[in-house]
């Protein structure tokens, strides 16, 4: 059993002071574990040469990746729509006298905005 497990009494739970970052013993143990004691191994530019020799991604591959992303978004949206309780939402909207068109419009616009943001974030 290492020192940290002994200090914790063998339990896998963290106490409140540890979770709040106020435990100097834990901080010291964590600092010790995060030390990189391995020496740097110089590869004399091998990785850079290999990366330079790799072919550049083609436009076709990028378009294929974009299509796959759009297909994944559509599939996920279809699954969500399939599981969504439209009947309950519609009956509640009628009871609350909310315009059905505005409710559906807001839902569609917000989901499209979220999906577009996800695609743009994935492409960067």
Coordinates of C-alpha atoms in Angstrom, one line a residue:
X1 CA 0.0 0.0 0.0
X2 CA 1.5 3.4 -0.9
X3 CA 1.7 6.3 1.4
X4 CA -1.5 8.0 0.0
X5 CA -3.6 4.9 0.6
X6 CA -2.2 4.5 4.1
X7 CA -2.9 8.2 4.7
X8 CA -6.5 7.7 3.5
X9 CA -6.9 4.6 5.6
X10 CA -7.3 2.4 2.5
X11 CA -10.6 4.0 1.6
X12 CA -11.3 5.3 -1.8
X13 CA -13.3 8.3 -0.6
X14 CA -12.0 11.8 -0.4
X15 CA -12.9 14.0 2.6
X16 CA -14.2 17.6 2.3
X17 CA -10.8 19.3 2.9
X18 CA -9.3 17.3 0.1
X19 CA -12.1 18.2 -2.3
X20 CA -11.7 21.8 -1.5
X21 CA -8.0 21.8 -2.1
X22 CA -7.1 22.6 1.5
X23 CA -5.1 19.5 2.3
X24 CA -1.4 20.0 2.2
X25 CA -0.5 16.3 2.4
X26 CA -2.7 15.6 -0.6
X27 CA -1.2 18.6 -2.5
X28 CA 2.3 17.3 -1.7
X29 CA 1.5 13.8 -2.8
X30 CA -0.1 15.1 -6.0
X31 CA 2.9 17.3 -6.8
X32 CA 5.2 14.3 -6.3
X33 CA 3.1 12.1 -8.6
X34 CA 3.1 14.8 -11.3
X35 CA 6.9 15.1 -11.4
X36 CA 8.3 14.0 -14.7
X37 CA 11.5 12.1 -13.7
X38 CA 12.0 10.6 -17.1
X39 CA 14.9 12.1 -19.1
X40 CA 14.2 13.7 -22.4
X41 CA 14.9 11.3 -25.3
X42 CA 16.2 13.2 -28.3
X43 CA 15.0 11.6 -31.5
X44 CA 17.1 13.9 -33.7
X45 CA 14.1 15.2 -35.6
X46 CA 12.7 11.8 -36.5
X47 CA 9.0 12.7 -35.7
X48 CA 9.2 16.0 -37.6
X49 CA 10.6 14.1 -40.7
X50 CA 7.9 11.5 -40.6
X51 CA 5.1 14.1 -40.2
X52 CA 6.6 16.1 -43.1
X53 CA 6.5 12.9 -45.4
X54 CA 2.8 12.2 -44.7
X55 CA 0.5 13.1 -47.5
X56 CA -1.6 16.2 -47.0
X57 CA -5.4 15.6 -46.4
X58 CA -7.3 15.9 -49.7
X59 CA -10.3 18.1 -50.2
X60 CA -12.3 14.9 -50.9
X61 CA -11.4 13.5 -47.5
X62 CA -12.4 16.8 -45.8
X63 CA -15.8 16.8 -47.7
X64 CA -16.4 13.2 -46.7
X65 CA -15.7 14.1 -43.0
X66 CA -18.1 17.0 -43.2
X67 CA -20.8 14.7 -44.7
X68 CA -20.2 12.2 -41.9
X69 CA -20.6 14.9 -39.3
X70 CA -23.8 16.1 -40.8
X71 CA -25.1 12.5 -41.0
X72 CA -24.2 12.0 -37.4
X73 CA -26.1 15.2 -36.4
X74 CA -29.1 14.1 -38.4
X75 CA -29.1 10.6 -36.9
X76 CA -28.8 12.0 -33.4
X77 CA -31.6 14.5 -34.0
X78 CA -33.8 11.7 -35.4
X79 CA -33.2 9.6 -32.3
X80 CA -34.0 12.5 -30.0
X81 CA -37.2 13.3 -32.0
X82 CA -38.2 9.6 -31.9
X83 CA -37.9 9.6 -28.1
X84 CA -39.4 13.0 -27.5
X85 CA -43.0 13.0 -26.1
X86 CA -44.6 15.3 -28.7
X87 CA -48.1 14.4 -27.7
X88 CA -47.6 15.5 -24.1
X89 CA -45.9 18.7 -25.1
X90 CA -48.6 19.5 -27.6
X91 CA -51.4 18.9 -25.1
X92 CA -49.6 21.1 -22.5
X93 CA -49.0 23.8 -25.1
X94 CA -52.7 23.8 -25.9
X95 CA -53.6 24.0 -22.2
X96 CA -51.2 26.9 -21.7
X97 CA -52.5 28.6 -24.9
X98 CA -48.9 28.9 -26.4
X99 CA -48.8 29.3 -30.1
X100 CA -47.8 25.9 -31.5
X101 CA -46.0 27.5 -34.4
X102 CA -43.9 29.7 -32.1
X103 CA -43.1 26.7 -29.8
X104 CA -42.0 24.5 -32.7
X105 CA -40.1 27.4 -34.3
X106 CA -38.1 28.1 -31.2
X107 CA -37.3 24.5 -30.8
X108 CA -36.1 24.0 -34.3
X109 CA -34.1 27.2 -34.3
X110 CA -32.4 26.4 -31.0
X111 CA -31.5 22.8 -32.1
X112 CA -30.2 24.0 -35.4
X113 CA -28.1 26.6 -33.7
X114 CA -26.7 24.0 -31.3
X115 CA -25.9 21.6 -34.1
X116 CA -24.3 24.3 -36.2
X117 CA -22.2 25.3 -33.3
X118 CA -21.1 21.8 -32.7
X119 CA -20.1 21.2 -36.3
X120 CA -18.2 24.5 -36.4
X121 CA -16.4 23.7 -33.2
X122 CA -15.5 20.2 -34.5
X123 CA -14.0 21.7 -37.7
X124 CA -11.7 24.1 -35.9

